[in-house]
Coordinates of C-alpha atoms in Angstrom, one line a residue:
M1 CA -0.1 -0.1 0.1
N2 CA 1.0 3.3 -0.6
L3 CA 1.7 5.7 2.5
E4 CA 0.4 8.6 0.5
S5 CA -2.9 6.8 -0.2
L6 CA -4.0 7.0 3.5
V7 CA -6.3 9.3 5.0
N8 CA -4.7 12.0 7.1
E9 CA -6.5 10.9 10.3
L10 CA -4.6 7.1 9.6
I11 CA -1.2 9.0 8.9
F12 CA -1.4 11.0 12.4
D13 CA -2.0 7.5 14.2
L14 CA 1.2 6.2 12.4
F15 CA 3.3 9.4 13.7
Q16 CA 2.4 8.4 17.3
Y17 CA 4.6 5.7 16.9
L18 CA 7.3 7.3 15.8
S19 CA 10.1 10.1 17.8
S20 CA 9.9 13.5 16.8
A21 CA 13.5 13.2 15.6
N22 CA 12.4 9.9 13.1
L23 CA 9.3 11.7 11.8
L24 CA 11.6 15.0 10.7
H25 CA 13.9 12.6 9.5
A26 CA 11.6 10.8 7.6
F27 CA 9.0 12.9 6.3
Y28 CA 10.0 16.5 6.2
D29 CA 9.9 18.0 2.4
L30 CA 8.6 14.6 1.4
N31 CA 5.9 17.2 -0.2
S32 CA 3.4 19.8 0.9
R33 CA 1.4 17.7 2.1
F34 CA 3.5 15.6 4.8
N35 CA 5.2 19.0 5.7
S36 CA 1.4 20.7 6.6
L37 CA 0.7 17.2 8.7
L38 CA 3.7 17.7 10.1
L39 CA 2.9 20.9 11.1
R40 CA -0.1 20.1 12.4
H41 CA 1.0 17.3 14.3
F42 CA 3.8 19.6 15.8
Q43 CA 1.3 22.3 16.6
N44 CA 1.7 23.5 20.4
Y45 CA 4.8 21.5 20.9
D46 CA 6.3 20.8 24.2
L47 CA 10.1 20.2 22.9
D48 CA 12.0 18.3 25.8
F49 CA 15.5 17.4 25.1
Q50 CA 16.1 15.5 28.6
S51 CA 17.8 12.4 28.3
I52 CA 17.8 12.5 24.6
S53 CA 20.5 10.6 22.6
K54 CA 23.0 13.0 20.9
D55 CA 22.2 11.5 17.2
D56 CA 18.6 12.1 17.7
F57 CA 19.6 15.9 19.3
N58 CA 21.2 16.4 16.0
I59 CA 18.8 15.7 13.7
M60 CA 16.0 18.0 15.8
C61 CA 18.4 20.6 15.7
R62 CA 18.6 20.2 11.8
H63 CA 14.8 20.2 11.7
L64 CA 14.2 22.6 14.4
S65 CA 13.7 26.0 12.0
F66 CA 10.9 24.1 10.6
I67 CA 8.6 23.8 13.8
S68 CA 10.1 26.6 15.8
N69 CA 6.8 28.7 15.7
Q70 CA 5.2 25.4 16.6
V71 CA 7.1 25.0 20.1
T72 CA 5.6 26.4 23.2
S73 CA 7.4 24.6 25.8
L74 CA 11.3 24.0 25.8
H75 CA 13.5 21.8 27.9
L76 CA 17.1 21.9 28.1
S77 CA 19.6 20.0 30.2
D78 CA 23.5 19.8 30.8
K79 CA 22.7 16.8 33.1
H80 CA 24.8 13.8 32.8
D81 CA 23.1 12.0 29.9
T82 CA 23.3 15.1 28.0
P83 CA 26.7 16.8 29.0
G84 CA 27.2 20.0 26.7
Q85 CA 23.7 20.3 25.4
I86 CA 23.1 23.8 26.0
D87 CA 26.1 25.2 24.4
Q88 CA 25.4 22.3 21.1
F89 CA 22.2 24.3 20.9
C90 CA 23.4 27.5 20.9
S91 CA 26.0 26.1 18.3
F92 CA 23.3 25.1 16.0
G93 CA 22.6 29.1 15.8
F94 CA 19.5 29.0 18.0
T95 CA 18.7 32.1 20.1
L96 CA 15.4 31.9 22.4
H97 CA 13.8 34.3 20.9
Q98 CA 13.3 32.4 17.9
F99 CA 10.8 30.7 19.7
I100 CA 8.0 33.5 19.3
Y101 CA 5.1 31.4 21.1
L102 CA 7.2 30.1 23.9
Q103 CA 5.4 29.5 27.3
S104 CA 7.3 27.6 29.2
L105 CA 10.8 27.4 29.4
S106 CA 13.1 25.0 31.5
I107 CA 17.0 24.9 31.7
Y108 CA 18.4 21.9 33.8
Y109 CA 22.1 21.6 35.4
L110 CA 23.9 24.5 33.5
H111 CA 27.2 25.4 35.3
S112 CA 28.4 28.1 33.0
E113 CA 27.8 31.8 33.0
D114 CA 28.7 32.2 29.4
I115 CA 26.2 30.0 27.9
M116 CA 23.7 31.8 30.8
N117 CA 24.7 34.8 29.6
T118 CA 23.9 34.1 25.9
L119 CA 20.1 33.2 27.2
L120 CA 19.7 36.1 29.0
L121 CA 20.4 38.5 26.2
S122 CA 17.3 36.4 24.4
L123 CA 14.9 36.3 27.2
P124 CA 13.3 40.0 27.2
Y125 CA 12.2 39.1 24.0
L126 CA 10.2 35.9 25.0
S127 CA 6.9 38.2 26.0
L128 CA 4.8 35.1 26.4
I129 CA 6.4 33.0 28.9
S130 CA 4.4 32.1 31.7
D131 CA 6.3 29.5 33.1
I132 CA 10.1 29.6 33.6
T133 CA 12.4 26.8 35.8
F134 CA 16.0 26.8 36.4
K135 CA 16.7 23.4 38.2
E136 CA 20.0 22.7 39.7
C137 CA 22.0 25.3 37.9
S138 CA 25.4 27.0 39.4
F139 CA 26.9 30.3 38.4
S140 CA 29.9 32.3 39.8
Y141 CA 28.2 35.5 39.1
D142 CA 29.2 38.6 41.6
E143 CA 26.1 40.7 43.0
T144 CA 25.9 43.0 39.9
N145 CA 25.5 40.2 37.5
S146 CA 23.4 37.9 40.0
Q147 CA 21.1 41.3 40.4
T148 CA 20.8 42.1 36.8
F149 CA 20.0 38.3 36.0
V150 CA 17.0 38.2 38.7
N151 CA 15.6 41.9 37.2
I152 CA 15.5 40.5 33.9
I153 CA 13.2 37.6 35.0
W154 CA 10.8 40.0 37.0
N155 CA 10.7 42.0 33.7
L156 CA 9.2 39.3 32.0
P157 CA 5.6 40.5 31.1
K158 CA 3.4 37.6 31.4
L159 CA 5.5 35.5 34.0
I160 CA 3.3 33.5 36.4
N161 CA 5.2 30.4 37.8
C162 CA 9.2 31.0 38.6
H163 CA 11.3 28.4 40.0
L164 CA 14.8 29.8 40.4
D165 CA 16.8 26.3 42.0
I166 CA 20.3 28.3 41.6
Q167 CA 23.8 28.0 43.8
L168 CA 25.9 31.1 43.5
K169 CA 29.2 31.3 44.3
P170 CA 30.3 31.2 48.5
Q171 CA 29.2 33.9 50.6
T172 CA 26.8 35.4 47.9
H173 CA 23.2 35.4 48.4
F174 CA 20.6 34.9 45.5
P175 CA 19.4 38.7 45.1
V176 CA 16.2 39.6 45.5
S177 CA 14.4 41.9 42.0
T178 CA 14.9 45.7 42.1
V179 CA 11.7 45.8 39.9
L180 CA 8.5 45.0 40.0
S181 CA 6.3 41.6 38.5
S182 CA 2.5 42.3 38.5
T183 CA 2.3 38.7 37.0
I184 CA 4.5 36.6 39.2
E185 CA 1.8 34.1 41.4
S186 CA 4.2 31.4 42.3
L187 CA 7.9 31.0 43.5
F188 CA 10.3 28.7 44.3
I189 CA 13.7 30.5 45.5
T190 CA 16.8 29.5 47.6
D191 CA 19.0 31.1 49.9
I192 CA 18.2 35.2 49.7
N193 CA 19.6 37.4 52.5
P194 CA 18.0 36.0 55.4
Q195 CA 16.5 39.3 56.4
N196 CA 13.2 41.0 56.9
S197 CA 14.0 43.9 54.9
Q198 CA 15.0 41.5 51.9
L199 CA 12.0 39.6 52.6
S200 CA 9.5 43.0 52.3
L201 CA 11.6 44.0 49.2
L202 CA 10.7 40.6 47.9
F203 CA 7.0 41.1 48.7
K204 CA 6.9 44.9 47.4
N205 CA 8.1 43.8 44.1
T206 CA 5.9 40.8 43.8
P207 CA 2.5 42.0 45.2
Y208 CA 0.4 39.2 43.5
L209 CA 2.7 36.4 44.8
R210 CA 0.4 33.5 46.0
N211 CA 2.5 30.2 46.4
L212 CA 6.1 30.7 47.9
S213 CA 8.8 28.2 48.5
I214 CA 12.0 29.3 50.1
D215 CA 15.2 28.3 51.9
F216 CA 17.2 29.9 54.3
H217 CA 20.8 28.6 54.6
L218 CA 21.8 30.7 57.3
N219 CA 20.7 32.3 60.8
F220 CA 17.6 34.8 60.4
S221 CA 18.4 38.5 61.1
N222 CA 16.2 39.6 64.3
E223 CA 14.3 42.3 62.9
S224 CA 10.8 43.8 63.3
P225 CA 8.5 43.4 60.6
I226 CA 8.5 45.9 57.8
L227 CA 6.3 45.1 54.9
I228 CA 2.8 42.8 55.6
T229 CA 1.5 40.9 52.3
T230 CA -2.0 39.8 52.3
S231 CA -1.6 37.9 48.7
I232 CA 0.4 35.0 49.9
I233 CA -1.9 31.9 50.8
T234 CA 0.9 29.0 50.4
L235 CA 4.1 28.8 52.2
N236 CA 6.8 26.1 52.3
V237 CA 9.3 27.3 54.1
S238 CA 13.0 26.2 55.4
F239 CA 15.0 27.7 58.2
F240 CA 18.6 26.0 59.0
M241 CA 18.2 27.9 62.5
I242 CA 15.7 30.1 63.6
E243 CA 14.8 31.3 67.3
D244 CA 11.0 31.8 68.5
Q245 CA 11.0 35.4 68.4
I246 CA 12.4 35.6 64.9
L247 CA 10.0 33.5 63.9
M248 CA 7.2 35.2 65.4
N249 CA 8.3 38.7 63.3
F250 CA 8.5 36.3 60.1
F251 CA 4.9 35.3 60.2
Q252 CA 3.4 38.6 61.2
M253 CA 4.4 39.5 57.6
M254 CA 2.0 36.9 56.2
P255 CA -1.4 36.9 57.8
N256 CA -3.7 35.3 55.2
L257 CA -1.6 32.1 54.8
L258 CA -3.8 29.3 53.9
Q259 CA -1.0 26.3 54.1
L260 CA 2.0 26.2 55.6
K261 CA 4.6 23.4 55.3
V262 CA 7.8 24.1 57.6
D263 CA 11.2 22.2 57.9
L264 CA 13.8 22.7 60.4
P265 CA 16.6 20.2 60.2
D266 CA 18.3 22.2 63.2
T267 CA 15.9 23.4 65.2
Y268 CA 12.9 22.4 67.6
I269 CA 9.8 24.6 68.7
D270 CA 7.4 22.9 70.7
G271 CA 3.7 22.5 70.1
Q272 CA 2.5 25.3 72.6
T273 CA 4.7 28.1 71.1
W274 CA 3.6 26.9 67.4
E275 CA 0.2 27.5 69.2
G276 CA 0.4 31.0 70.3
I277 CA 2.1 31.7 66.4
I278 CA -0.6 30.2 64.8
E279 CA -3.7 31.9 66.9
K280 CA -1.9 35.4 67.1
Y281 CA -0.6 35.7 63.5
L282 CA -2.0 32.9 61.2
P283 CA -5.9 33.3 61.8
Q284 CA -7.0 31.8 58.5
L285 CA -4.4 29.2 58.5
K286 CA -6.2 25.7 57.5
T287 CA -3.3 23.2 57.0
F288 CA 0.1 22.8 58.9
Q289 CA 2.9 20.5 58.7
F290 CA 6.3 20.3 59.5
R291 CA 9.4 18.6 60.4
M292 CA 12.0 19.6 63.3
N293 CA 14.9 18.2 65.0
D294 CA 16.3 17.9 68.1
E295 CA 18.7 15.8 70.4
L296 CA 18.5 14.5 73.9
D297 CA 21.3 15.4 76.3
D298 CA 23.3 11.7 76.1
D299 CA 25.2 13.2 79.3
D300 CA 22.5 13.1 81.7
D301 CA 22.3 9.5 83.0
D302 CA 18.8 10.1 84.5
T303 CA 16.7 11.2 81.2
D304 CA 13.9 9.0 80.4
E305 CA 13.7 9.0 76.7
K306 CA 9.8 7.5 76.5
E307 CA 9.3 10.4 79.1
E308 CA 10.9 13.4 77.5
I309 CA 9.4 12.6 74.1
N310 CA 5.9 11.8 75.6
E311 CA 6.1 15.6 77.6
R312 CA 6.7 17.2 74.1
L313 CA 4.2 15.1 72.1
N314 CA 1.8 16.3 74.8
H315 CA 2.3 19.8 73.9
F316 CA 0.4 18.7 70.7
Q317 CA -2.7 17.3 72.2
S318 CA -4.2 20.4 73.5
P319 CA -7.8 20.9 71.8
F320 CA -6.3 23.4 69.5
W321 CA -4.3 20.5 67.8
L322 CA -6.7 17.5 68.3
N323 CA -9.8 19.1 67.1
K324 CA -9.6 22.5 65.1
Y325 CA -6.1 20.8 63.0
Q326 CA -6.9 17.3 63.9
L327 CA -3.1 17.0 64.0
V328 CA -1.1 13.7 64.3
V329 CA 2.5 14.3 65.3
R330 CA 5.0 11.0 65.5
C331 CA 8.6 11.1 66.8
D332 CA 11.3 9.0 66.2
Y333 CA 14.2 9.0 68.4
N334 CA 17.6 7.3 67.1
L335 CA 18.7 4.9 70.0
L336 CA 22.5 5.5 69.0
S337 CA 22.4 9.0 68.2
H338 CA 19.9 10.6 70.4
N339 CA 18.4 12.4 67.3
M340 CA 15.2 13.3 67.8
I341 CA 12.8 14.1 64.5
F342 CA 9.3 15.5 65.2
Y343 CA 6.6 15.2 62.0
S344 CA 3.3 15.7 61.3
L345 CA 1.5 12.9 59.6
P346 CA 0.6 12.4 56.9
Y347 CA 4.3 12.7 56.3
A348 CA 4.5 16.0 53.9
F349 CA 8.3 15.6 52.6
D350 CA 9.6 13.6 49.9
N351 CA 12.7 12.6 51.7
F352 CA 13.0 10.7 55.0
Y353 CA 16.4 9.7 56.8
F354 CA 15.6 6.6 58.5
Q355 CA 18.5 5.6 61.2
Y356 CA 18.2 1.9 63.1
P357 CA 17.6 1.8 66.0
I358 CA 14.8 3.6 66.7
L359 CA 12.0 4.4 69.4
S360 CA 9.0 6.0 67.5
I361 CA 5.8 7.5 69.7
S362 CA 3.3 9.3 68.1
T363 CA -0.2 11.2 69.5
Q364 CA -2.3 8.5 67.7
S365 CA -2.5 5.5 69.7
N366 CA -4.3 3.4 66.9
D367 CA -1.5 3.3 64.5
K368 CA -3.0 1.1 62.1
N369 CA -3.3 3.4 59.4
I370 CA 0.3 5.0 60.0
S371 CA 1.7 3.1 56.6
S372 CA -0.1 4.9 54.3
S373 CA 1.1 8.4 56.1
Y374 CA 4.6 7.8 54.1
N375 CA 3.4 7.6 50.6
Q376 CA 4.9 11.2 50.0
V377 CA 8.5 9.9 50.4
H378 CA 9.9 9.0 47.3
R379 CA 13.7 9.5 48.7
L380 CA 14.9 7.3 51.6
T381 CA 18.0 7.4 53.2
C382 CA 18.6 4.1 55.4
K383 CA 21.1 3.2 57.6
T384 CA 20.9 0.1 60.1
N385 CA 23.4 -2.8 61.6
L386 CA 23.9 -6.3 61.0
S387 CA 22.0 -6.9 64.2
N388 CA 19.1 -10.1 63.2
E389 CA 16.1 -7.7 64.7
S390 CA 13.5 -8.8 62.4
S391 CA 10.8 -7.0 64.4
S392 CA 8.0 -6.0 62.1
S393 CA 7.6 -2.1 61.8
M394 CA 4.2 0.6 61.8
I395 CA 6.3 2.6 59.1
Q396 CA 6.2 1.2 55.2
F397 CA 7.7 3.1 52.7
T398 CA 5.8 1.6 49.5
H399 CA 6.4 4.7 46.8
I400 CA 10.4 4.8 47.3
R401 CA 12.0 5.5 43.5
E402 CA 15.4 6.4 44.6
L403 CA 16.6 4.6 47.9
C404 CA 20.1 5.8 49.4
I405 CA 21.1 2.5 52.0
H406 CA 24.3 2.3 54.0
L407 CA 25.7 -1.1 54.3
P408 CA 25.7 -3.8 56.6
I409 CA 21.9 -3.8 56.3
N410 CA 19.7 -6.2 58.6
N411 CA 15.9 -7.6 58.4
Y412 CA 14.3 -4.5 60.0
F413 CA 15.3 -2.6 56.2
W414 CA 13.3 -5.5 54.4
N415 CA 10.6 -4.7 56.7
I416 CA 10.2 -1.0 56.0
I417 CA 10.0 -1.1 52.3
S418 CA 7.7 -3.8 50.5
R419 CA 7.7 -2.2 46.7
L420 CA 11.3 -2.4 45.6
E421 CA 10.4 -2.5 41.9
R422 CA 9.4 0.7 42.1
I423 CA 13.1 1.7 42.8
K424 CA 15.0 3.4 39.6
I425 CA 18.0 4.8 41.6
L426 CA 20.3 3.2 44.0
D427 CA 22.9 5.1 46.2
I428 CA 25.2 2.3 48.0
L429 CA 27.7 3.4 51.0
I430 CA 29.3 1.8 53.6
S431 CA 29.4 2.2 57.4
N432 CA 32.6 0.9 58.1
E433 CA 35.7 -1.4 56.5
Y434 CA 35.1 -3.9 54.8
N435 CA 33.1 -6.9 56.0
E436 CA 32.4 -10.3 54.5
N437 CA 28.7 -9.5 54.6
Y438 CA 28.9 -6.9 51.6
E439 CA 29.2 -8.8 48.7
I440 CA 26.3 -11.4 50.1
Q441 CA 24.2 -8.1 50.8
L442 CA 25.0 -6.5 47.4
K443 CA 24.1 -9.7 45.4
V444 CA 20.7 -9.5 47.3
L445 CA 20.0 -5.9 46.4
F446 CA 20.4 -6.1 42.9
D447 CA 18.5 -9.4 42.6
K448 CA 15.4 -7.7 44.7
I449 CA 15.5 -4.2 42.9
S450 CA 15.6 -5.4 39.6
N451 CA 14.2 -2.4 38.1
V452 CA 16.9 0.0 39.1
S453 CA 18.6 2.1 36.3
I454 CA 21.2 4.1 38.1
V455 CA 23.5 3.0 40.7
R456 CA 26.1 5.2 42.5
F457 CA 28.8 3.6 44.8
R458 CA 29.3 6.5 47.5
N459 CA 31.9 6.7 50.1
W460 CA 33.5 3.1 49.0
S461 CA 37.2 2.6 49.1
S462 CA 39.0 0.0 47.2
R463 CA 40.2 -1.2 50.4
S464 CA 36.8 -2.0 51.5
L465 CA 36.0 -4.6 48.4
P466 CA 38.7 -4.9 46.2
I467 CA 36.4 -5.4 42.8
L468 CA 33.2 -4.4 43.1
P469 CA 30.7 -6.9 41.7
I470 CA 29.4 -5.1 38.8
Q471 CA 28.2 -8.2 37.0
Q472 CA 25.5 -8.8 39.6
I473 CA 23.8 -5.2 38.4
S474 CA 20.7 -5.6 36.5
L475 CA 20.3 -5.7 32.7
S476 CA 18.4 -2.8 33.3
L477 CA 21.2 -0.5 34.7
S478 CA 21.9 2.5 32.2
Q479 CA 23.7 4.7 34.6
L480 CA 27.2 3.8 37.0
D481 CA 28.7 6.1 39.1
L482 CA 32.2 5.0 40.4
M483 CA 33.8 8.4 41.2
W484 CA 35.4 8.4 44.6
Y485 CA 35.7 4.8 44.7
K486 CA 39.4 4.3 43.3
W487 CA 41.7 5.8 40.6
Y488 CA 41.4 2.9 38.0
N489 CA 44.4 1.8 35.9
L490 CA 44.5 0.3 32.2
E491 CA 44.2 -3.0 33.3
E492 CA 41.3 -2.3 35.5
C493 CA 39.5 -0.2 32.8
T494 CA 39.7 -3.2 30.6
L495 CA 37.9 -5.7 33.2
L496 CA 35.5 -3.2 34.1
T497 CA 34.4 -2.9 30.4
Q498 CA 34.0 -6.5 30.1
M499 CA 32.1 -6.8 33.2
L500 CA 29.5 -3.9 31.8
I501 CA 29.4 -5.3 28.3
N502 CA 26.1 -7.4 29.0
T503 CA 24.3 -4.7 30.7
S504 CA 22.8 -1.9 28.9
C505 CA 25.0 1.0 30.6
K506 CA 24.7 4.3 28.7
I507 CA 26.5 6.7 31.0
L508 CA 29.6 6.2 33.3
S509 CA 31.2 8.0 35.5
I510 CA 34.5 7.0 36.8
D511 CA 38.3 8.2 38.2
V512 CA 41.1 7.0 36.4
Q513 CA 44.7 7.1 36.6
N514 CA 45.7 8.3 33.1
R515 CA 44.4 9.6 30.0
K516 CA 44.7 6.2 27.8
C517 CA 42.2 4.8 30.2
I518 CA 39.5 7.3 28.9
L519 CA 40.3 6.1 25.2
K520 CA 39.9 2.6 26.6
I521 CA 36.7 3.1 27.9
I522 CA 35.4 4.8 24.9
N523 CA 36.8 2.2 22.5
T524 CA 35.3 -0.6 24.3
M525 CA 31.8 0.4 25.4
N526 CA 30.1 0.8 22.4
N527 CA 26.7 1.5 24.2
L528 CA 28.2 4.2 25.7
Q529 CA 26.2 7.5 25.3
S530 CA 28.2 9.7 27.9
L531 CA 30.9 9.5 29.9
H532 CA 32.3 11.7 33.1
V533 CA 35.8 10.9 34.5
R534 CA 38.3 12.3 36.6
C535 CA 42.0 12.3 35.4
H536 CA 44.6 11.8 38.2
A537 CA 47.2 13.1 35.9
D538 CA 45.1 15.8 34.9
I539 CA 47.1 19.5 35.3
F540 CA 44.1 21.7 34.4
N541 CA 43.5 24.7 37.2
H542 CA 40.3 26.2 36.8
N543 CA 41.5 29.2 38.6
T544 CA 44.2 30.4 36.5
I545 CA 43.0 32.8 33.4
S546 CA 44.4 30.3 30.5
T547 CA 42.0 29.4 28.3
K548 CA 44.3 26.0 27.1
D549 CA 42.8 23.0 28.1
E550 CA 45.9 20.6 27.5
L551 CA 43.9 17.2 28.4
I552 CA 40.4 18.4 26.3
E553 CA 43.1 19.0 23.2
W554 CA 44.7 15.9 23.5
L555 CA 41.5 13.9 23.6
Q556 CA 40.0 15.7 20.9
Q557 CA 43.1 14.4 18.4
Y558 CA 41.6 10.8 19.1
I559 CA 37.9 10.9 19.4
P560 CA 35.6 11.6 16.4
I561 CA 34.5 15.0 15.7
S562 CA 31.1 14.3 16.3
Y563 CA 31.8 14.3 20.1
T564 CA 30.8 17.2 22.4
I565 CA 33.6 17.5 25.0
T566 CA 33.5 19.8 27.7
R567 CA 34.8 20.5 31.6
D568 CA 32.9 21.1 34.5
N569 CA 33.7 22.4 37.5
Y570 CA 31.1 22.0 39.6
P571 CA 30.4 20.2 41.9
I572 CA 33.8 19.0 41.1
N573 CA 36.2 19.4 38.2
C574 CA 36.0 16.5 35.7
I575 CA 35.6 16.1 31.6
R576 CA 32.3 15.4 30.3
L577 CA 31.8 13.5 26.5
W578 CA 28.7 13.7 25.2
I579 CA 29.1 10.4 22.8
S580 CA 26.1 9.2 20.7

């Protein structure tokens, strides 16, 4: 049957089975009819370059001018699987203002000020942008350049949702805009200067802000409230450390809050104080969720842990908490570290740190529904020991996608995680020197977590386990991180690549002794999509003003010209290759 004889509806059905790159490669410019069908297919197109192969990325960029007016959402990423992608995007001659109907822009893992400056030149032309996201980006901007960056964002005329997860150079706070945005309603921002004057400036220049997520990494200053905002109704806030009075001053500025989520990783505020703050300053509050940390004094031999915990929990059992908010509070007390974590149930955060052995007490005597209280947790860090304790746990984590586990583990670990098939990312750490159980437990882990795609070995050393049991890792593995384990020599790189040959590993992070090891890995691992590597013999110093990079120049003599090779200095200095 001739493809051109099919009616349009059947051709559109066929399009659904092909990737965007394959579609453009196969059908673009066959004739005017197929061009018209392609434009209809790509109408209001969400162009997501995350995790794309380099070959498909190149195909898309070669045809992108054809559909640029159809693109309403754009995602660009310099993450491990697509290193150097954003620079390559610019190298194709594209600028953001060519996407005249763009409504949403997301930039991931960008660490280059030069590339960011190039993007900033186009931002003022994006008059339709309503959503902008910068996730896990890092720039060495000084205060002046940081201020320019923020002001450009605030000047976008239709921006509604703004997510700024950006790390600046040490001792530099994320600046508050000095220009007004009358459109921003939702804002995620980290590490602004912890002063009420800065917060007041943020409120003044974002007068229609309704939803705010903010982290303060330093102690908040003790200032009286300067400006009160009535627009904010939802607040997610994290304070590294804060005093009761400063907290009261902070909440005086947002009297119309309806939903409040507070994370206090190094502070404990008792239930009576919270009750007073809410009654006096937050009269409209409907939902209150929190997590707080504290420690018992282990020098006091007369301290009864259970009695101390119950005394604190009693402050959350007044009619205010039980009747008005129907709040359930739980305390997990670690019997070794004497650390206490108090949190509201259902648990409201996506990450949880579980350290065995624990004593758990809650304000609700009937714990039969407590297992479902942790459905929000997607990343679990778990630290147990070799005890044969097998008691059941009331805590159940059934929605874990990312697991960070400290070896060795015991039977209690298997009681708290019942849905292992959901786990896609596995971080493995060791708690002490080599133990003969490590290899056995690794094998059991890999057997049971069969769908894992990313494995990262952390805090290991070659003394702990001379050769990692890579051959036991699931065939579904796509990314393996061996950095900080050992400096692999040429012979060990040869052995490693042989062990990985039957896996689907596409992304490898590794430390090697010399540059020949890099070539060995590239030339042997045919499925490799990207490589992140530190070379022990690398002499590059990013603090010098020289633009010469001897290692990159040497590698370029031996790798295909189609490979993209870049150096990244954040969070560690390494070479990145985007291969295929």
